[in-house]
mmCIF file of C-alpha atoms and ligand atoms in Angstrom:
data_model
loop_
_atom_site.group_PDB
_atom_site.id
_atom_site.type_symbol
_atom_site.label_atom_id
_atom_site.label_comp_id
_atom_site.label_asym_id
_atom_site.label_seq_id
_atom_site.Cartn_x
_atom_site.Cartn_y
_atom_site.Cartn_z
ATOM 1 C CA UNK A 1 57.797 -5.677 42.821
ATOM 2 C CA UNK A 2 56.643 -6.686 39.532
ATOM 3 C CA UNK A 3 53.131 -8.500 39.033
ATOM 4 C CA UNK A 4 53.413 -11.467 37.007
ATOM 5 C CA UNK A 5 49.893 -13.460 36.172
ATOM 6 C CA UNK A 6 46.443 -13.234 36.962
ATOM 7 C CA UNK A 7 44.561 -13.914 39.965
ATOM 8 C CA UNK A 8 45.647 -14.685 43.412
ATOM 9 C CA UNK A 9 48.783 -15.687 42.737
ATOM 10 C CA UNK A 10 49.955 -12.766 41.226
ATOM 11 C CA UNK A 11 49.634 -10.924 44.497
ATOM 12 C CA UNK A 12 52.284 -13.286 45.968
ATOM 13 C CA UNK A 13 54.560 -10.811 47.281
ATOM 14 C CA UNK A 14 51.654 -10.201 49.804
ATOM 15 C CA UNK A 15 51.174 -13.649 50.804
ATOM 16 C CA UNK A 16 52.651 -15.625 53.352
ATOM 17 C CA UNK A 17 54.947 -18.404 51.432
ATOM 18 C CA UNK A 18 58.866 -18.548 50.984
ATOM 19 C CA UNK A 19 58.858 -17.821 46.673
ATOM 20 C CA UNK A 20 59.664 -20.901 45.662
ATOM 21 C CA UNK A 21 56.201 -22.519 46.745
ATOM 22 C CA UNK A 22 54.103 -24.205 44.568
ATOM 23 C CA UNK A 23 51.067 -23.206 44.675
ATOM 24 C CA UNK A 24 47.687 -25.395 44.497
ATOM 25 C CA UNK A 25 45.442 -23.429 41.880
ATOM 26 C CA UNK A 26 42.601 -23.627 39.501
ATOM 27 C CA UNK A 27 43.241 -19.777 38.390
ATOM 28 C CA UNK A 28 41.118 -18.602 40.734
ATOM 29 C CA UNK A 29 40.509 -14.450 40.268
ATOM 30 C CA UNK A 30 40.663 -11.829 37.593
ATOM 31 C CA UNK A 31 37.292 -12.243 37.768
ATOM 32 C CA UNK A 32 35.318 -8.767 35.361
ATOM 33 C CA UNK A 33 34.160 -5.633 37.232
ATOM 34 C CA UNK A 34 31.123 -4.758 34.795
ATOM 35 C CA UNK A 35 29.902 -1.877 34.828
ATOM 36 C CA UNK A 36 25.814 -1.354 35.767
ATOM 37 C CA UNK A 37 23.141 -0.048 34.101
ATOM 38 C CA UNK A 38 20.995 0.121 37.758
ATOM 39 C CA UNK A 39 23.218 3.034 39.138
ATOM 40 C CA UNK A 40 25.633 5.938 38.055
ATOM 41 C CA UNK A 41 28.901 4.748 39.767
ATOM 42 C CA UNK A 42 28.016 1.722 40.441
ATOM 43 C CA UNK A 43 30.278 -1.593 39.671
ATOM 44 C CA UNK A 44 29.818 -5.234 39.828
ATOM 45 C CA UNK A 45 32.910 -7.626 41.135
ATOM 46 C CA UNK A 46 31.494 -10.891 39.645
ATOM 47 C CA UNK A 47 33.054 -13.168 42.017
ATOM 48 C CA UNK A 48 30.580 -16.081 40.833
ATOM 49 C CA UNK A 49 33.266 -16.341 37.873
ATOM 50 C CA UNK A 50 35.472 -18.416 40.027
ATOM 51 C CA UNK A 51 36.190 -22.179 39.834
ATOM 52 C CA UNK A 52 33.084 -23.227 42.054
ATOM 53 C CA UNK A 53 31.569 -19.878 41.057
ATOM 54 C CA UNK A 54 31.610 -18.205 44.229
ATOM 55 C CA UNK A 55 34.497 -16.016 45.947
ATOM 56 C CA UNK A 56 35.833 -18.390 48.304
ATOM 57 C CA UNK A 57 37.962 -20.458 46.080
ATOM 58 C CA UNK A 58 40.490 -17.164 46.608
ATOM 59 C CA UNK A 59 41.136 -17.928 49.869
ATOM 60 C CA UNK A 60 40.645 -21.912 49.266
ATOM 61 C CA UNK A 61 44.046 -22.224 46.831
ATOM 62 C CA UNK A 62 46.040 -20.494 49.298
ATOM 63 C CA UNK A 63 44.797 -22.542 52.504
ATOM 64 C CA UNK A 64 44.817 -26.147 50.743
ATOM 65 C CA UNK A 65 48.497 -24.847 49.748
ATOM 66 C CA UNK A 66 49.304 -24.262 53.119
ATOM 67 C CA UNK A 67 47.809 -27.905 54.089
ATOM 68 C CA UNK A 68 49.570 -29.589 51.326
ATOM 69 C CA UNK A 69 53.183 -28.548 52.282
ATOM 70 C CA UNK A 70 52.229 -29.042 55.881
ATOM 71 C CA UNK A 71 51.258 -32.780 54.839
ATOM 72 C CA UNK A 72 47.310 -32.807 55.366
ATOM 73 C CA UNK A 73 45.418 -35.775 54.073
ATOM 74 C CA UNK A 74 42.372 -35.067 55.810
ATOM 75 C CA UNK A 75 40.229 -31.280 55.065
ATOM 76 C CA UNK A 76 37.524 -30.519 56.579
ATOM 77 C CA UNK A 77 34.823 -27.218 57.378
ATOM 78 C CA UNK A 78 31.361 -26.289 58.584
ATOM 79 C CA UNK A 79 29.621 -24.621 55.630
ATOM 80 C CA UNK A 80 26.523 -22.660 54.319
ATOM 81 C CA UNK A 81 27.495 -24.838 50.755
ATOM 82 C CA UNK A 82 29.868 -22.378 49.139
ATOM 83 C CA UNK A 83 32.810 -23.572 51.126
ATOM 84 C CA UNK A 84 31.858 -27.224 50.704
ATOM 85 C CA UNK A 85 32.057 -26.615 47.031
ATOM 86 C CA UNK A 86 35.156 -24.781 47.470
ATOM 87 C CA UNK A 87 36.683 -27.340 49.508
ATOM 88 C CA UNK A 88 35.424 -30.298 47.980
ATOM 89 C CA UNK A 89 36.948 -29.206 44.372
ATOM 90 C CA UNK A 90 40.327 -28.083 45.701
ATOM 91 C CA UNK A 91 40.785 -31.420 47.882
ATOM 92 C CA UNK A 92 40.684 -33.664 44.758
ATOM 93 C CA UNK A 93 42.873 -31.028 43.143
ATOM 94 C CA UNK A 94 45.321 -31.635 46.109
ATOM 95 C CA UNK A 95 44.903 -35.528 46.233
ATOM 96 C CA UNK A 96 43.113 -34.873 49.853
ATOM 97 C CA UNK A 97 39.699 -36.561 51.475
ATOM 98 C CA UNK A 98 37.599 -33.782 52.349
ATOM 99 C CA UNK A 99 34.805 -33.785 55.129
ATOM 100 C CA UNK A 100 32.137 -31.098 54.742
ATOM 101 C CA UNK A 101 29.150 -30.717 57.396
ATOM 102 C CA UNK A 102 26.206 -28.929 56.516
ATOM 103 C CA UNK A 103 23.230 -27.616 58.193
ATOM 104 C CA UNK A 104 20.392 -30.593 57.163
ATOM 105 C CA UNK A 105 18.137 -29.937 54.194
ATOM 106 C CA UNK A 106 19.203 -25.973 54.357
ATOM 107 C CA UNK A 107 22.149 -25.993 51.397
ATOM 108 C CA UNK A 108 21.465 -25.157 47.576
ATOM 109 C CA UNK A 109 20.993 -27.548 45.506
ATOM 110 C CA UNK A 110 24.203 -26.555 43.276
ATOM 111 C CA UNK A 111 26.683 -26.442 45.762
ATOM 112 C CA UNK A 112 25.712 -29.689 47.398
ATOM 113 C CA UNK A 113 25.849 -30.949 43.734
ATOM 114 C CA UNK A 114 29.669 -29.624 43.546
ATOM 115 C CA UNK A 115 30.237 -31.280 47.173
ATOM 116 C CA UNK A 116 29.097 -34.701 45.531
ATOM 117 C CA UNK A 117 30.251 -34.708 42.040
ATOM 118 C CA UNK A 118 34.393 -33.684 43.802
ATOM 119 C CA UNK A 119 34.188 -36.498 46.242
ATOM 120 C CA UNK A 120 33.368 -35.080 49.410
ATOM 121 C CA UNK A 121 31.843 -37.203 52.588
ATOM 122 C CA UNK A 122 29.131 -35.306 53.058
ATOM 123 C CA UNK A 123 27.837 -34.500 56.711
ATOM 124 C CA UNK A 124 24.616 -33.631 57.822
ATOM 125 C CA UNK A 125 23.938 -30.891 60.716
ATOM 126 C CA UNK A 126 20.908 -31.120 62.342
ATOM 127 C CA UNK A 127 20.397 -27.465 62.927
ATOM 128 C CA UNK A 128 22.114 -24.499 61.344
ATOM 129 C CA UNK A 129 25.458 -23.458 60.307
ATOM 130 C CA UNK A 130 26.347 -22.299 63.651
ATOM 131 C CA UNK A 131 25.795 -25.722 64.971
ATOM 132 C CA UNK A 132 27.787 -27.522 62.612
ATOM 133 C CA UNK A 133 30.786 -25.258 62.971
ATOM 134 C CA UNK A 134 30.693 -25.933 66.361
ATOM 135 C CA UNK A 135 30.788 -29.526 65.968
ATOM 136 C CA UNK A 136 33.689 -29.311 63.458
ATOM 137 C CA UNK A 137 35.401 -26.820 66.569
ATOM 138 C CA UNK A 138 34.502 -29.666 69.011
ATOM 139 C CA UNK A 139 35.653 -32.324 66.753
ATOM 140 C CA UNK A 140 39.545 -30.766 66.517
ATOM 141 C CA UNK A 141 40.010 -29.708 69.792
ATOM 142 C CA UNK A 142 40.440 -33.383 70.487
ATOM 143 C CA UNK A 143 41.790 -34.721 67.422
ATOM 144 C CA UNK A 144 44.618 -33.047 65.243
ATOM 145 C CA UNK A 145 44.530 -35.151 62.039
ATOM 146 C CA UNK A 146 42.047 -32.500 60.242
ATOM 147 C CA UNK A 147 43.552 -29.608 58.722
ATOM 148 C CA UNK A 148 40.664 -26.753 59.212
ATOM 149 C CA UNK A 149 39.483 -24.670 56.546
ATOM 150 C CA UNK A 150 36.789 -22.217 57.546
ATOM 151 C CA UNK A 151 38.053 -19.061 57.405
ATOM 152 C CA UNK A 152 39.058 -19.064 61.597
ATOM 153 C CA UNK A 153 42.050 -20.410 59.554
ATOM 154 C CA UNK A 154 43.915 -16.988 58.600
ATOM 155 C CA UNK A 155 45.002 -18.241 54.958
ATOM 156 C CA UNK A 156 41.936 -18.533 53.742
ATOM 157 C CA UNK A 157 42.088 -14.302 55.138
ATOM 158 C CA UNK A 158 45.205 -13.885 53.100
ATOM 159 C CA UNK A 159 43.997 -15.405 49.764
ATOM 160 C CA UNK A 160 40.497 -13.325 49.797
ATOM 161 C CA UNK A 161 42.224 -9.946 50.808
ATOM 162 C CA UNK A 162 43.203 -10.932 46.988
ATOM 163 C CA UNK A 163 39.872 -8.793 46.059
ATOM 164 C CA UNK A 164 40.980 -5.290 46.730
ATOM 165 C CA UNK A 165 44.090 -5.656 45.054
ATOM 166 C CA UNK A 166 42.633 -6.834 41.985
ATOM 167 C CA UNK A 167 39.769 -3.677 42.117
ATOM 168 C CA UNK A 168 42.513 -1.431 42.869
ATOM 169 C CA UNK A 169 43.927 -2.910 39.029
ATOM 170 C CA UNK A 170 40.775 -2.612 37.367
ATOM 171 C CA UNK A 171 40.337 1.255 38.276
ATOM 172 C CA UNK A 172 43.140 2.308 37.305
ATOM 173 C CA UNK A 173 45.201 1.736 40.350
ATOM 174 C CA UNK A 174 42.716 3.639 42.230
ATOM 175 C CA UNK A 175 40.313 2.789 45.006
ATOM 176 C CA UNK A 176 36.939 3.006 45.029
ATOM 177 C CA UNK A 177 34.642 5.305 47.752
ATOM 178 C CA UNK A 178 32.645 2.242 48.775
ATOM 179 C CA UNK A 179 32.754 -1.827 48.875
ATOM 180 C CA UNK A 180 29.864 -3.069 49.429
ATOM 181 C CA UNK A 181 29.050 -7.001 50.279
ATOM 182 C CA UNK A 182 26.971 -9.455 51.731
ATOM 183 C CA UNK A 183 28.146 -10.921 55.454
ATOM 184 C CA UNK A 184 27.627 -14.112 56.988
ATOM 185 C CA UNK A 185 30.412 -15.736 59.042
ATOM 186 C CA UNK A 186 32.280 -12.286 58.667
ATOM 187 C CA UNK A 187 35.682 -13.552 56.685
ATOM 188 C CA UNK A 188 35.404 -11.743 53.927
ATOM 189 C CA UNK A 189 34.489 -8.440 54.977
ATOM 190 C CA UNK A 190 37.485 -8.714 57.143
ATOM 191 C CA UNK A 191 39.360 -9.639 54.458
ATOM 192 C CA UNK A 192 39.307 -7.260 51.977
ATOM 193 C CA UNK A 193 39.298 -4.538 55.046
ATOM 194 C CA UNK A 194 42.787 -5.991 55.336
ATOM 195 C CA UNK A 195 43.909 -6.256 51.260
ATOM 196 C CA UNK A 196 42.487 -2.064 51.175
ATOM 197 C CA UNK A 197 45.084 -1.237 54.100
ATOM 198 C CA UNK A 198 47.868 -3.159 53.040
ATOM 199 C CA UNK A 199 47.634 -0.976 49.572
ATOM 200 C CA UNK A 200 47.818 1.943 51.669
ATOM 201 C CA UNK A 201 50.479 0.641 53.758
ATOM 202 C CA UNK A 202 52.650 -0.192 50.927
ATOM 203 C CA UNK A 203 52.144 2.990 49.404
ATOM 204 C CA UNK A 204 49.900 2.141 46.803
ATOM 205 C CA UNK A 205 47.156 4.623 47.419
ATOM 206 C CA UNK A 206 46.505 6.970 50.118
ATOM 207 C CA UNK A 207 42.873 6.745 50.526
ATOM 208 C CA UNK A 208 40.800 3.335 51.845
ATOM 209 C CA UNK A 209 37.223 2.908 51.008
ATOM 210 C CA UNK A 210 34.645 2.312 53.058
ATOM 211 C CA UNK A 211 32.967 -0.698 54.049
ATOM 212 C CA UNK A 212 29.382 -1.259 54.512
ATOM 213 C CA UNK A 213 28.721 -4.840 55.206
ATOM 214 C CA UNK A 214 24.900 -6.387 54.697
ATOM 215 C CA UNK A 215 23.445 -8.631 56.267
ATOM 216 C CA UNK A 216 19.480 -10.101 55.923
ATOM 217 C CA UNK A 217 16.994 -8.860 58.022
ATOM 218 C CA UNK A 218 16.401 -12.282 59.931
ATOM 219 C CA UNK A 219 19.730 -12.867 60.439
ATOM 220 C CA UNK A 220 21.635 -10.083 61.228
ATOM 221 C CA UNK A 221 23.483 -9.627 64.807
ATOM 222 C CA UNK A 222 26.220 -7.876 63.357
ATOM 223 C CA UNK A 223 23.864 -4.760 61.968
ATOM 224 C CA UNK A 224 22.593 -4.366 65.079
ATOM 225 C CA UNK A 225 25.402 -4.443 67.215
ATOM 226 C CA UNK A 226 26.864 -1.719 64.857
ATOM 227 C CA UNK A 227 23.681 -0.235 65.140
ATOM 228 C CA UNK A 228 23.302 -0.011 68.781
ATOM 229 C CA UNK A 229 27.288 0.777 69.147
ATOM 230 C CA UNK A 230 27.798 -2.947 71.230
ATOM 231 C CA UNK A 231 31.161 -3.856 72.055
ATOM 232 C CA UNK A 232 29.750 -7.783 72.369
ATOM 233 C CA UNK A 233 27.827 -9.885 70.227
ATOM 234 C CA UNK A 234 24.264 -10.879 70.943
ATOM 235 C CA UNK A 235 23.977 -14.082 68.691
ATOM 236 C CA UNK A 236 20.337 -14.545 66.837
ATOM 237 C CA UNK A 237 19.095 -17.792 68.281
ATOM 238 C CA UNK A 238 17.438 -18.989 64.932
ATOM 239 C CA UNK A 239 18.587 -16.962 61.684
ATOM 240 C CA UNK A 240 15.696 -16.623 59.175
ATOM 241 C CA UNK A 241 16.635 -15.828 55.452
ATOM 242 C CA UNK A 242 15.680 -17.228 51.778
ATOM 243 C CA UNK A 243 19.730 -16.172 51.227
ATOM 244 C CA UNK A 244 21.115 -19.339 53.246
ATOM 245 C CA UNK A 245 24.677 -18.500 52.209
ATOM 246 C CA UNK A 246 24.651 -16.014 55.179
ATOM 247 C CA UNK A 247 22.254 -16.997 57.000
ATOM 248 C CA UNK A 248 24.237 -17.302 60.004
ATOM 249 C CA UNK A 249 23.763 -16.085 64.210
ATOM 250 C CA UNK A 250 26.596 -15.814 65.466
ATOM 251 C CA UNK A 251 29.121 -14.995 62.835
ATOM 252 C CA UNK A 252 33.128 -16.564 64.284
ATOM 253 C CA UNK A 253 34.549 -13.283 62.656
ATOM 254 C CA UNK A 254 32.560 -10.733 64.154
ATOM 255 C CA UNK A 255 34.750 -8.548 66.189
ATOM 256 C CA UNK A 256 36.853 -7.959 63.271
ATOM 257 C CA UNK A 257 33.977 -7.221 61.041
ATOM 258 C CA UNK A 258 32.717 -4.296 63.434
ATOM 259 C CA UNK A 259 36.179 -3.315 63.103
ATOM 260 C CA UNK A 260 36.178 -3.228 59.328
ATOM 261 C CA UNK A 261 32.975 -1.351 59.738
ATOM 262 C CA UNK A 262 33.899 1.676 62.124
ATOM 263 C CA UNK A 263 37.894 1.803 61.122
ATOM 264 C CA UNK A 264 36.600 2.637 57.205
ATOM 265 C CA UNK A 265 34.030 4.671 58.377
ATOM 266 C CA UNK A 266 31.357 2.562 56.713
ATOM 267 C CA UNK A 267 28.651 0.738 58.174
ATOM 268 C CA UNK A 268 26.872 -2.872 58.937
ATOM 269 C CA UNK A 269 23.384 -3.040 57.639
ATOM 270 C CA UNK A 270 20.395 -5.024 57.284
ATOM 271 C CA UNK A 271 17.699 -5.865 54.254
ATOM 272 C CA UNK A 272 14.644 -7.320 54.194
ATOM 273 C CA UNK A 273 14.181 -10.755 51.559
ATOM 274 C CA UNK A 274 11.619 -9.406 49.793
ATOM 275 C CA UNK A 275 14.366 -6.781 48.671
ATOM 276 C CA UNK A 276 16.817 -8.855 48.111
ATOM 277 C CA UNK A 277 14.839 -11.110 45.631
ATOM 278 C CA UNK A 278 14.278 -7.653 43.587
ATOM 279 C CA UNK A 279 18.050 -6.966 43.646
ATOM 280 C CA UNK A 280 18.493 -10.227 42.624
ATOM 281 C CA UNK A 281 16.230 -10.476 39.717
ATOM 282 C CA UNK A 282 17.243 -6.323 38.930
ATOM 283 C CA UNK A 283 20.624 -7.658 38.131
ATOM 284 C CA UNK A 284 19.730 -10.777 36.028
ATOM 285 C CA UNK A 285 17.371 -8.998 34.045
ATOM 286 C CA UNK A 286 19.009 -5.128 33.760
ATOM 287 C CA UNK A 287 22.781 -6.275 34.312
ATOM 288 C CA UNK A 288 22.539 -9.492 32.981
ATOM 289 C CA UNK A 289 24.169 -11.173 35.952
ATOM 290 C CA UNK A 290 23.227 -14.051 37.296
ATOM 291 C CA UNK A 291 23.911 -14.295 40.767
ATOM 292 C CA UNK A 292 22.355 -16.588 44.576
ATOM 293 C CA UNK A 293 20.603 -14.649 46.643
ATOM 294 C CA UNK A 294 23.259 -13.595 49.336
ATOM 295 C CA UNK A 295 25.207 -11.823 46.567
ATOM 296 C CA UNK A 296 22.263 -9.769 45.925
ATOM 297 C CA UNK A 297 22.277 -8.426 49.439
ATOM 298 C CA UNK A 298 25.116 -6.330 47.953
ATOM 299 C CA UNK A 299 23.019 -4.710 45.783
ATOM 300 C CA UNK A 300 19.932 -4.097 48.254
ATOM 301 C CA UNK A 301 22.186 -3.198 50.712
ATOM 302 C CA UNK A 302 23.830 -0.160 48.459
ATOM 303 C CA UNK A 303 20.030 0.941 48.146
ATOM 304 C CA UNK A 304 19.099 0.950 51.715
ATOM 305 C CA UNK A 305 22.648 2.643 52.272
ATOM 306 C CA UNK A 306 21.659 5.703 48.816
ATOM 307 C CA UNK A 307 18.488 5.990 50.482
ATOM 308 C CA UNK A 308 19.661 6.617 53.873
ATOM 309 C CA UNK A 309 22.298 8.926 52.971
ATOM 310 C CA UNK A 310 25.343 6.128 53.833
ATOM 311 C CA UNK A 311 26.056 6.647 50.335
ATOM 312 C CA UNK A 312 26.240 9.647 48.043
ATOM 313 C CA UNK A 313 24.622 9.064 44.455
ATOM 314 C CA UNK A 314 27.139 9.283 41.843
ATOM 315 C CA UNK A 315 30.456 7.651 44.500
ATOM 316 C CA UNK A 316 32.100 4.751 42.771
ATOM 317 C CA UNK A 317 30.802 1.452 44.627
ATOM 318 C CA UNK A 318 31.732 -1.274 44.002
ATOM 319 C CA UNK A 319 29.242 -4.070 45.218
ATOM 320 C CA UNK A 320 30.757 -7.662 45.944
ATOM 321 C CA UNK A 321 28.434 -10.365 43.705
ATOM 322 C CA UNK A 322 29.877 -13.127 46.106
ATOM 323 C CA UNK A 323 28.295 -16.046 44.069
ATOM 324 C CA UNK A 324 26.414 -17.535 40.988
ATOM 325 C CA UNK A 325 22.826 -18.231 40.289
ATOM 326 C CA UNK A 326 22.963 -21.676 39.021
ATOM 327 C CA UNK A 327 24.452 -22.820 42.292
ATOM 328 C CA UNK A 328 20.716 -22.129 44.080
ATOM 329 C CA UNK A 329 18.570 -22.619 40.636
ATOM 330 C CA UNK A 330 15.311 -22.973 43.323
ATOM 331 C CA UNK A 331 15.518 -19.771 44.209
ATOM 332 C CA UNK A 332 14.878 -17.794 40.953
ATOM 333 C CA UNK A 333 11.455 -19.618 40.560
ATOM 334 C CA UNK A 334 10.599 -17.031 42.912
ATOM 335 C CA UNK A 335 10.598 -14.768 40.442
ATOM 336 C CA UNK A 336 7.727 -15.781 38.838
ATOM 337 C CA UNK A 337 8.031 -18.189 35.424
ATOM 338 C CA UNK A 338 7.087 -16.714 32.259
ATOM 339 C CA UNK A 339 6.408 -20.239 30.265
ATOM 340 C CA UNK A 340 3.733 -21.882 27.765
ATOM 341 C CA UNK A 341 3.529 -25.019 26.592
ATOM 342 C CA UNK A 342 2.587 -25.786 22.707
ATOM 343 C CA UNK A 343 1.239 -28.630 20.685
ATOM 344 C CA UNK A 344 3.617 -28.923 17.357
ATOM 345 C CA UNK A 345 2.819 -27.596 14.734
ATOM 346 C CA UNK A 346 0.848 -24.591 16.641
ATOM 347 C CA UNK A 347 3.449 -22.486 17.595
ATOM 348 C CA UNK A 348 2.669 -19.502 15.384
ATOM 349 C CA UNK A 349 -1.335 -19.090 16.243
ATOM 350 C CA UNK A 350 -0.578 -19.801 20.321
ATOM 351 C CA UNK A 351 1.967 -17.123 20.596
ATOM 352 C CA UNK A 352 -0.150 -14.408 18.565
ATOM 353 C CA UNK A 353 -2.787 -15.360 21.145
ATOM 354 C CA UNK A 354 -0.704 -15.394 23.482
ATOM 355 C CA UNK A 355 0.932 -11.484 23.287
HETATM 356 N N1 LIG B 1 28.048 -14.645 49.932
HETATM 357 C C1 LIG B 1 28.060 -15.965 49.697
HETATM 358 C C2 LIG B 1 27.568 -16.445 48.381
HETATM 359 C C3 LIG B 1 28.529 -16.857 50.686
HETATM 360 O O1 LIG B 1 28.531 -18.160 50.441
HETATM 361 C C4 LIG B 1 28.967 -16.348 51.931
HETATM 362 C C5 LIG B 1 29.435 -17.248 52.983
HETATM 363 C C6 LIG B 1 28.938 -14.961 52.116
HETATM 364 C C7 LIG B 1 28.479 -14.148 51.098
HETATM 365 C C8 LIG B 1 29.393 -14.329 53.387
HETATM 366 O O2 LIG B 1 30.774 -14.368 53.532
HETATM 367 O O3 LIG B 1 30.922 -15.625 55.658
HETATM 368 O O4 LIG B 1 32.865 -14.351 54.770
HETATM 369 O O5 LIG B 1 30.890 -13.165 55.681
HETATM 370 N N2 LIG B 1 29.360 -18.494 52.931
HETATM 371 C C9 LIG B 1 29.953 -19.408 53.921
HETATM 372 C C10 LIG B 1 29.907 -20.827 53.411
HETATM 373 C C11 LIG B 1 29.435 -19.237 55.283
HETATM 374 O O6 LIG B 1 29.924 -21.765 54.218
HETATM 375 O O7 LIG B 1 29.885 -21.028 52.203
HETATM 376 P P1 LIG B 1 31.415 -14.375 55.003
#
């Protein structure tokens, strides 16, 4: 079938709606695959290029789609602050309240801005993501009148398996050896596992690439149940991570990630912060991207992976930059400020002294 417009919509013949649906969009998508100047091979999917700047909103216009011809007037999700945003922003496109509930004094400041400025009613967690999901779980087993939309809900699936079709595009209707990308809750991953195979299913390409998902050190039970082979996930009590995005212990999707993993013959790894903070200012100040913390993990994870031999140099990988800088702008003052502060007129003599 022919492919008509960009973004996620112009995958429609893979998506679950009769054709005539309309769709709730912002043109999420079609976001660039630069090429970097840190490795031979090595490509950037600059997902922070989205609506809210940050991948989700793929998988946001086709669930709020869903909820709006199903009649929802009431959203709601348990979020890290990316799918707040997310939410938040396509609500008020869809004429919808939205309810967003966050772990207390551990979201960005950016996204919680974007939660605000699109109207949501904003929920504090005390505790961490994995407690507020649960409430929101809790919440709707006992009362129907929120539609869900964490990525449990399988549309939000459908709209980010989006990703591999559009890479698949942008090389020449060819797939990459590797995807790399940060994991949290474990959507995503799973995700564009399922976008790659439904390519090869329809006949698009023979080969799949393989996955090799990244987690942070101090919050990674995935890695080390791939790690240690485990059938069954040992949740990490209190996740520990400067990327909050993912920092997550007991990720919903996580049987399906491990799946990704070992079906694509890839992996599930772990980094340390201090090495994501270098990938992260690496790619603002070599690729000139701009990118939060978690989507750096993409990058220290395909370093960890070169260095142990998961990767080959010179393989076309293509790393995942799930989200944008500004949306955690307290972050980068970790990377030390080069400032100076002048009186007027003594501009000229400072910065000779100053060099
Ligand atoms: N990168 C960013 C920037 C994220 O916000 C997230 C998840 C991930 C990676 C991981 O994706 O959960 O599908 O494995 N953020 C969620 C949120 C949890 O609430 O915004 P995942």
């Amino acid at each position: 079938k022919e492919l008509r417009g960009r973004g996620v919509w112009r995958y429609s013949a893979f998506l679950p709606f009769p054709e005539d649906v309309e769709p709730i969009t912002l043109d999420e998508g079609w976001t660039p695959l630069h090429v970097s100047k840190l490795a031979g091979g090595l490509r950037l999917k600059n997902e922070g290029l989205n609506p809210t700047a940050s991948f989700k909103d793929r998988g946001m216009t086709v669930a709020i789609t869903d909820a709006h011809r199903r009649g929802a007037s009431k959203v709601i999700c348990a979020s890290t602050g990316n799918t707040a945003a997310s939410v938040a922003a396509y609500a008020a496109r869809a004429g919808m309240r939205s309810y967003v509930l966050v772990p207390s004094g551990a979201v960005a400041k950016g996204k919680l801005a974007q939660a605000v400025a699109h109207g949501a009613k904003i929920v504090k967690v005390k505790g961490g993501f994995d407690e507020a999901l649960r409430e929101v779980l809790e919440l709707l087993s006992s009362d129907r009148s929120f539609y869900l939309l964490n990525s449990v809900n399988p549309y939000r699936i459908e709209g980010q398996k989006t990703l591999a079709f559009e890479v698949w595009e942008q090389l020449d209707r060819s797939v990459p050896d590797v995807i790399v990308l940060p994991v949290g809750n474990a959507g995503n991953i799973s995700a564009i596992w399922k976008g790659f195979k439904e390519l090869r299913d329809a006949g698009l390409t023979d080969s799949t690439p393989r996955m090799i998902g990244v987690q942070a050190e101090g919050a990674a039970p995935l890695a080390r149940a791939f790690e240690e082979g485990l059938s069954e996930l040992r949740p990490v009590e209190s996740p520990q991570t400067y990327a909050t995005a993912i920092k997550i212990g007991s990720p919903v999707s996580w049987r399906r990630a491990l799946m990704a993993a070992r079906e694509s013959h890839g992996a599930i790894i772990s980094v340390g912060d201090d090495s994501i903070l270098e990938a992260q200012r690496d790619l603002a100040r070599v690729d000139g991207v701009f990118v939060e913390p978690a989507s750096a993990a993409s990058l220290a994870g395909y370093r960890r992976a070169l260095a142990e031999g998961l990767i080959d140099n010179g393989e076309k990988v293509v790393a995942v930059l799930t989200g944008h800088g500004l949306k955690d702008p307290d972050a980068v003052m970790r990377f030390g400020v080069d400032e100076m502060e002048v009186e007027p007129g003594k501009l000229r003599r400072e910065l000779s002294a100053y060099q």
